[in-house]
Amino acid sequence: MTESSLSERFRAFDENYQEIQERIARAAELSGRKAEEITLLAATKTVPVEVVNYAVSRGLGCVGENRVQELLEKYEALDRAHCDVQFIGQLQSNKVKYLVGKVSCIQSVDSVKLAREISRLCQREGQTMDVLVEVNIGREANKGGVDPDGLVEFIDEIRLLPGIRVKGLMAIPPICSDEKILGRYFSGMKQYFVDIKGKSMDNVNMVCLSMGMSSDFPLAIACGATMVRVGSLLFGARDYKRG
Ligand SMILES: *Cc1c(COP(=O)(O)O)cnc(C)c1O
């Protein structure tokens, strides 16, 4: 990127970041929590690593990539000393090997096969991986995530695999502009989160409820999200050509 378009993106980030932090604080307060209790994860797909590093230098502490290839391309240049790197996209078992030792958390675990492969490779590498279980909260066909009806059984099946720690739930609800309906999905997630926490299962530590993106993160926080994943509102519309 040219110097001038980079500095433009830096300036845009500063503005957006400030505003998003304020909106997070307000939504947290409305739900009886403090801003510090909500983690802002920056969804950085298509965002040049220079811009991501600038964001990190401004205090952004958590970064999520959703494609393995793009993560690997950015990884060495990324200021990993100052940010936590997580994986948020759909993941095939045969790509897990590229993530172990590189990311702190895989947010998109939705099959026993995938969980087993994470466990196997973590054991081999002497690593541990935090995982979130992705829930298909809208029960959409052709979408990743565990069916809500089988969620407890799923967690019970993976929780004792060595090398992984179940830390919470993640969801991407159906695209929907009706706040009432969307709120129902988010509140449904919160209910699963609370119910599972209440079961006090060994090796399940329900601390992270990851839901809410650019268009709906305040609502997600109002419904109980502890982490929101924001991309385009932080960095501007994505340019997939450059991707
Ligand atoms: C891209 C992405 C986001 C952020 O989406 P925006 O609408 O740009 O905020 C959140 N979660 C996942 C899994 C993503 O891939």
Tab-separated table of C-alpha atoms and ligand atoms in Angstrom:
chain	number	residue	atom	x	y	z
A	1	MET	CA	0.000	0.000	0.000
A	2	THR	CA	1.131	3.560	-0.557
A	3	GLU	CA	2.171	5.676	2.409
A	4	SER	CA	-0.772	8.033	2.037
A	5	SER	CA	-3.434	5.353	1.836
A	6	LEU	CA	-1.860	3.677	4.843
A	7	SER	CA	-1.958	6.850	6.893
A	8	GLU	CA	-5.547	7.334	5.830
A	9	ARG	CA	-6.380	3.871	7.105
A	10	PHE	CA	-4.581	4.577	10.366
A	11	ARG	CA	-6.617	7.740	10.871
A	12	ALA	CA	-9.859	5.943	10.053
A	13	PHE	CA	-8.956	3.200	12.497
A	14	ASP	CA	-8.346	5.706	15.292
A	15	GLU	CA	-11.761	7.261	14.779
A	16	ASN	CA	-13.577	3.969	14.493
A	17	TYR	CA	-11.766	2.418	17.429
A	18	GLN	CA	-12.642	5.302	19.710
A	19	GLU	CA	-16.282	5.174	18.741
A	20	ILE	CA	-16.533	1.391	19.070
A	21	GLN	CA	-14.938	1.494	22.507
A	22	GLU	CA	-17.494	4.063	23.586
A	23	ARG	CA	-20.354	1.971	22.257
A	24	ILE	CA	-18.981	-1.125	23.997
A	25	ALA	CA	-18.734	0.783	27.274
A	26	ARG	CA	-22.299	2.033	26.969
A	27	ALA	CA	-23.699	-1.395	26.114
A	28	ALA	CA	-21.730	-2.975	28.943
A	29	GLU	CA	-23.066	-0.428	31.390
A	30	LEU	CA	-26.632	-1.046	30.244
A	31	SER	CA	-26.141	-4.734	30.992
A	32	GLY	CA	-24.673	-4.001	34.413
A	33	ARG	CA	-21.080	-4.669	33.478
A	34	LYS	CA	-17.866	-2.756	32.972
A	35	ALA	CA	-16.277	-2.096	29.594
A	36	GLU	CA	-13.237	-4.105	30.736
A	37	GLU	CA	-15.417	-7.177	31.010
A	38	ILE	CA	-15.968	-7.170	27.243
A	39	THR	CA	-13.158	-8.204	24.917
A	40	LEU	CA	-13.026	-6.555	21.530
A	41	LEU	CA	-11.554	-8.987	19.021
A	42	ALA	CA	-10.596	-7.354	15.744
A	43	ALA	CA	-11.602	-9.520	12.786
A	44	THR	CA	-8.703	-8.758	10.478
A	45	LYS	CA	-9.462	-10.635	7.270
A	46	THR	CA	-8.217	-8.693	4.224
A	47	VAL	CA	-6.676	-6.040	6.492
A	48	PRO	CA	-2.982	-5.470	5.668
A	49	VAL	CA	-0.651	-6.459	8.480
A	50	GLU	CA	0.679	-2.889	8.697
A	51	VAL	CA	-2.792	-1.716	9.592
A	52	VAL	CA	-3.279	-4.544	12.072
A	53	ASN	CA	0.014	-3.696	13.756
A	54	TYR	CA	-0.966	-0.055	13.904
A	55	ALA	CA	-4.208	-1.077	15.620
A	56	VAL	CA	-2.206	-3.143	18.099
A	57	SER	CA	0.057	-0.166	18.784
A	58	ARG	CA	-3.065	1.828	19.652
A	59	GLY	CA	-4.083	-0.684	22.289
A	60	LEU	CA	-6.065	-3.297	20.434
A	61	GLY	CA	-5.206	-6.506	22.255
A	62	CYS	CA	-6.949	-9.305	20.417
A	63	VAL	CA	-6.897	-10.248	16.749
A	64	GLY	CA	-8.831	-12.949	14.908
A	65	GLU	CA	-8.207	-14.410	11.484
A	66	ASN	CA	-10.707	-16.633	9.781
A	67	ARG	CA	-8.604	-18.216	7.067
A	68	VAL	CA	-5.539	-20.339	7.698
A	69	GLN	CA	-3.723	-19.207	4.579
A	70	GLU	CA	-4.131	-15.531	5.397
A	71	LEU	CA	-3.104	-16.073	9.005
A	72	LEU	CA	0.103	-17.758	7.865
A	73	GLU	CA	0.851	-14.963	5.400
A	74	LYS	CA	0.587	-12.326	8.119
A	75	TYR	CA	1.892	-14.307	11.034
A	76	GLU	CA	5.600	-13.494	11.036
A	77	ALA	CA	5.027	-9.774	10.527
A	78	LEU	CA	2.286	-9.545	13.117
A	79	ASP	CA	3.219	-7.839	16.403
A	80	ARG	CA	2.397	-10.943	18.376
A	81	ALA	CA	4.224	-9.733	21.469
A	82	HIS	CA	1.447	-7.207	21.992
A	83	CYS	CA	-1.666	-9.019	20.893
A	84	ASP	CA	-3.456	-12.274	21.390
A	85	VAL	CA	-4.069	-14.115	18.115
A	86	GLN	CA	-7.122	-16.330	17.730
A	87	PHE	CA	-8.725	-18.299	14.936
A	88	ILE	CA	-12.385	-17.560	14.210
A	89	GLY	CA	-13.190	-19.173	10.860
A	90	GLN	CA	-14.373	-22.549	9.703
A	91	LEU	CA	-11.585	-25.050	9.992
A	92	GLN	CA	-10.867	-28.378	8.364
A	93	SER	CA	-9.093	-30.981	10.464
A	94	ASN	CA	-6.222	-31.236	7.998
A	95	LYS	CA	-5.316	-27.566	8.610
A	96	VAL	CA	-5.139	-27.724	12.392
A	97	LYS	CA	-1.412	-28.394	12.154
A	98	TYR	CA	-0.852	-24.846	10.932
A	99	LEU	CA	-2.531	-23.322	13.982
A	100	VAL	CA	-1.134	-25.267	16.928
A	101	GLY	CA	1.466	-23.123	18.655
A	102	LYS	CA	0.362	-20.048	16.696
A	103	VAL	CA	-3.074	-19.139	17.997
A	104	SER	CA	-4.276	-19.133	21.594
A	105	CYS	CA	-7.839	-20.103	20.821
A	106	ILE	CA	-9.846	-21.790	18.088
A	107	GLN	CA	-13.358	-20.360	18.273
A	108	SER	CA	-14.983	-22.558	15.701
A	109	VAL	CA	-14.893	-26.108	17.039
A	110	ASP	CA	-17.995	-27.875	15.814
A	111	SER	CA	-17.058	-31.498	15.275
A	112	VAL	CA	-15.580	-34.230	17.413
A	113	LYS	CA	-13.184	-35.019	14.595
A	114	LEU	CA	-11.831	-31.460	14.676
A	115	ALA	CA	-11.561	-31.453	18.480
A	116	ARG	CA	-9.702	-34.785	18.378
A	117	GLU	CA	-7.238	-33.490	15.829
A	118	ILE	CA	-6.567	-30.352	17.886
A	119	SER	CA	-6.021	-32.570	20.912
A	120	ARG	CA	-3.750	-34.974	19.067
A	121	LEU	CA	-1.514	-32.250	17.675
A	122	CYS	CA	-1.422	-30.276	20.917
A	123	GLN	CA	-0.304	-33.378	22.771
A	124	ARG	CA	2.358	-34.089	20.195
A	125	GLU	CA	3.657	-30.506	20.344
A	126	GLY	CA	3.365	-30.168	24.116
A	127	GLN	CA	0.834	-27.363	23.710
A	128	THR	CA	-2.622	-26.614	24.994
A	129	MET	CA	-5.349	-24.891	23.013
A	130	ASP	CA	-8.340	-22.980	24.270
A	131	VAL	CA	-11.419	-23.755	22.238
A	132	LEU	CA	-14.884	-22.306	21.911
A	133	VAL	CA	-17.702	-24.456	20.671
A	134	GLU	CA	-19.446	-22.876	17.725
A	135	VAL	CA	-23.213	-23.167	17.955
A	136	ASN	CA	-25.486	-23.096	14.925
A	137	ILE	CA	-27.960	-20.995	16.858
A	138	GLY	CA	-30.242	-20.420	13.878
A	139	ARG	CA	-30.222	-24.126	12.977
A	140	GLU	CA	-29.298	-23.123	9.436
A	141	ALA	CA	-28.562	-25.770	6.851
A	142	ASN	CA	-25.067	-25.596	5.330
A	143	LYS	CA	-23.718	-23.554	8.205
A	144	GLY	CA	-20.989	-24.457	10.660
A	145	GLY	CA	-21.696	-24.991	14.311
A	146	VAL	CA	-23.113	-27.635	16.586
A	147	ASP	CA	-26.875	-28.064	16.656
A	148	PRO	CA	-28.175	-26.526	19.905
A	149	ASP	CA	-30.049	-29.717	20.761
A	150	GLY	CA	-26.826	-31.687	20.853
A	151	LEU	CA	-24.674	-29.046	22.498
A	152	VAL	CA	-24.330	-30.527	25.981
A	153	GLU	CA	-23.610	-33.994	24.617
A	154	PHE	CA	-21.046	-32.522	22.237
A	155	ILE	CA	-19.229	-30.687	25.009
A	156	ASP	CA	-19.334	-33.793	27.152
A	157	GLU	CA	-17.724	-35.745	24.342
A	158	ILE	CA	-14.800	-33.391	23.789
A	159	ARG	CA	-14.146	-31.853	27.197
A	160	LEU	CA	-11.734	-34.488	28.476
A	161	LEU	CA	-9.578	-34.649	25.363
A	162	PRO	CA	-6.047	-33.864	26.519
A	163	GLY	CA	-4.498	-30.639	25.291
A	164	ILE	CA	-7.702	-28.695	24.848
A	165	ARG	CA	-9.606	-26.481	27.260
A	166	VAL	CA	-13.230	-25.650	26.581
A	167	LYS	CA	-13.588	-21.958	27.360
A	168	GLY	CA	-16.991	-21.016	26.039
A	169	LEU	CA	-19.293	-20.650	23.074
A	170	MET	CA	-19.293	-18.775	19.795
A	171	ALA	CA	-22.072	-18.054	17.335
A	172	ILE	CA	-22.810	-16.310	14.082
A	173	PRO	CA	-26.599	-15.905	14.022
A	174	PRO	CA	-28.564	-15.806	10.771
A	175	ILE	CA	-28.386	-12.549	8.859
A	176	CYS	CA	-31.353	-10.620	10.114
A	177	SER	CA	-32.250	-6.962	10.427
A	178	ASP	CA	-34.997	-7.449	12.988
A	179	GLU	CA	-33.487	-6.667	16.379
A	180	LYS	CA	-36.152	-8.651	18.183
A	181	ILE	CA	-35.364	-11.835	16.316
A	182	LEU	CA	-31.628	-11.270	16.532
A	183	GLY	CA	-31.950	-10.577	20.240
A	184	ARG	CA	-33.686	-13.907	20.639
A	185	TYR	CA	-30.729	-15.708	19.069
A	186	PHE	CA	-28.247	-13.869	21.273
A	187	SER	CA	-30.316	-14.452	24.401
A	188	GLY	CA	-30.633	-18.106	23.462
A	189	MET	CA	-26.843	-18.307	23.347
A	190	LYS	CA	-26.605	-16.643	26.738
A	191	GLN	CA	-29.009	-19.208	28.147
A	192	TYR	CA	-26.922	-22.134	26.832
A	193	PHE	CA	-23.830	-20.447	28.238
A	194	VAL	CA	-25.393	-20.098	31.696
A	195	ASP	CA	-26.909	-23.587	31.667
A	196	ILE	CA	-23.626	-25.235	30.740
A	197	LYS	CA	-21.734	-23.170	33.277
A	198	GLY	CA	-24.244	-24.360	35.869
A	199	LYS	CA	-23.395	-27.983	35.150
A	200	SER	CA	-19.826	-27.450	36.414
A	201	MET	CA	-18.399	-30.071	34.074
A	202	ASP	CA	-14.736	-30.928	34.561
A	203	ASN	CA	-12.429	-29.165	32.108
A	204	VAL	CA	-15.212	-26.859	30.944
A	205	ASN	CA	-14.711	-23.270	31.988
A	206	MET	CA	-17.470	-21.122	30.554
A	207	VAL	CA	-15.792	-17.739	30.513
A	208	CYS	CA	-16.150	-16.584	26.918
A	209	LEU	CA	-19.375	-15.954	25.026
A	210	SER	CA	-18.239	-14.737	21.603
A	211	MET	CA	-21.034	-13.143	19.583
A	212	GLY	CA	-21.798	-9.859	17.871
A	213	MET	CA	-20.153	-8.243	14.835
A	214	SER	CA	-20.068	-4.778	13.264
A	215	SER	CA	-23.784	-4.498	12.734
A	216	ASP	CA	-25.011	-5.907	16.009
A	217	PHE	CA	-22.335	-5.901	18.715
A	218	PRO	CA	-24.184	-3.572	21.137
A	219	LEU	CA	-27.202	-5.864	21.048
A	220	ALA	CA	-24.988	-8.908	21.579
A	221	ILE	CA	-23.418	-7.240	24.631
A	222	ALA	CA	-26.857	-6.317	25.959
A	223	CYS	CA	-27.723	-10.010	25.689
A	224	GLY	CA	-24.585	-11.161	27.512
A	225	ALA	CA	-21.658	-11.408	25.071
A	226	THR	CA	-18.257	-11.284	26.758
A	227	MET	CA	-16.447	-10.970	23.428
A	228	VAL	CA	-17.462	-9.196	20.232
A	229	ARG	CA	-15.747	-9.747	16.888
A	230	VAL	CA	-15.652	-6.571	14.845
A	231	GLY	CA	-14.107	-6.170	11.394
A	232	SER	CA	-15.492	-3.729	8.852
A	233	LEU	CA	-16.573	-1.122	11.381
A	234	LEU	CA	-13.017	-0.943	12.733
A	235	PHE	CA	-11.083	-1.100	9.493
A	236	GLY	CA	-13.501	0.001	6.796
A	237	ALA	CA	-15.208	-2.044	4.113
A	238	ARG	CA	-13.207	-5.064	3.025
A	239	ASP	CA	-11.426	-5.150	-0.290
A	240	TYR	CA	-11.375	-8.825	-1.220
A	241	LYS	CA	-9.425	-8.207	-4.409
A	242	ARG	CA	-6.399	-7.292	-2.405
A	243	GLY	CA	-7.334	-9.928	0.227
B	1	LIG	C1	-15.416	-11.235	9.375
B	1	LIG	C2	-15.877	-11.855	10.644
B	1	LIG	C3	-16.382	-11.073	11.687
B	1	LIG	C4	-16.526	-9.570	11.600
B	1	LIG	O1	-17.451	-9.196	10.651
B	1	LIG	P1	-17.822	-7.623	10.447
B	1	LIG	O2	-19.219	-7.652	10.022
B	1	LIG	O3	-16.883	-7.107	9.436
B	1	LIG	O4	-17.647	-6.967	11.777
B	1	LIG	C5	-16.764	-11.718	12.844
B	1	LIG	N1	-16.678	-13.060	12.978
B	1	LIG	C6	-16.211	-13.846	12.008
B	1	LIG	C7	-16.147	-15.313	12.208
B	1	LIG	C8	-15.783	-13.271	10.806
B	1	LIG	O5	-15.321	-14.056	9.818
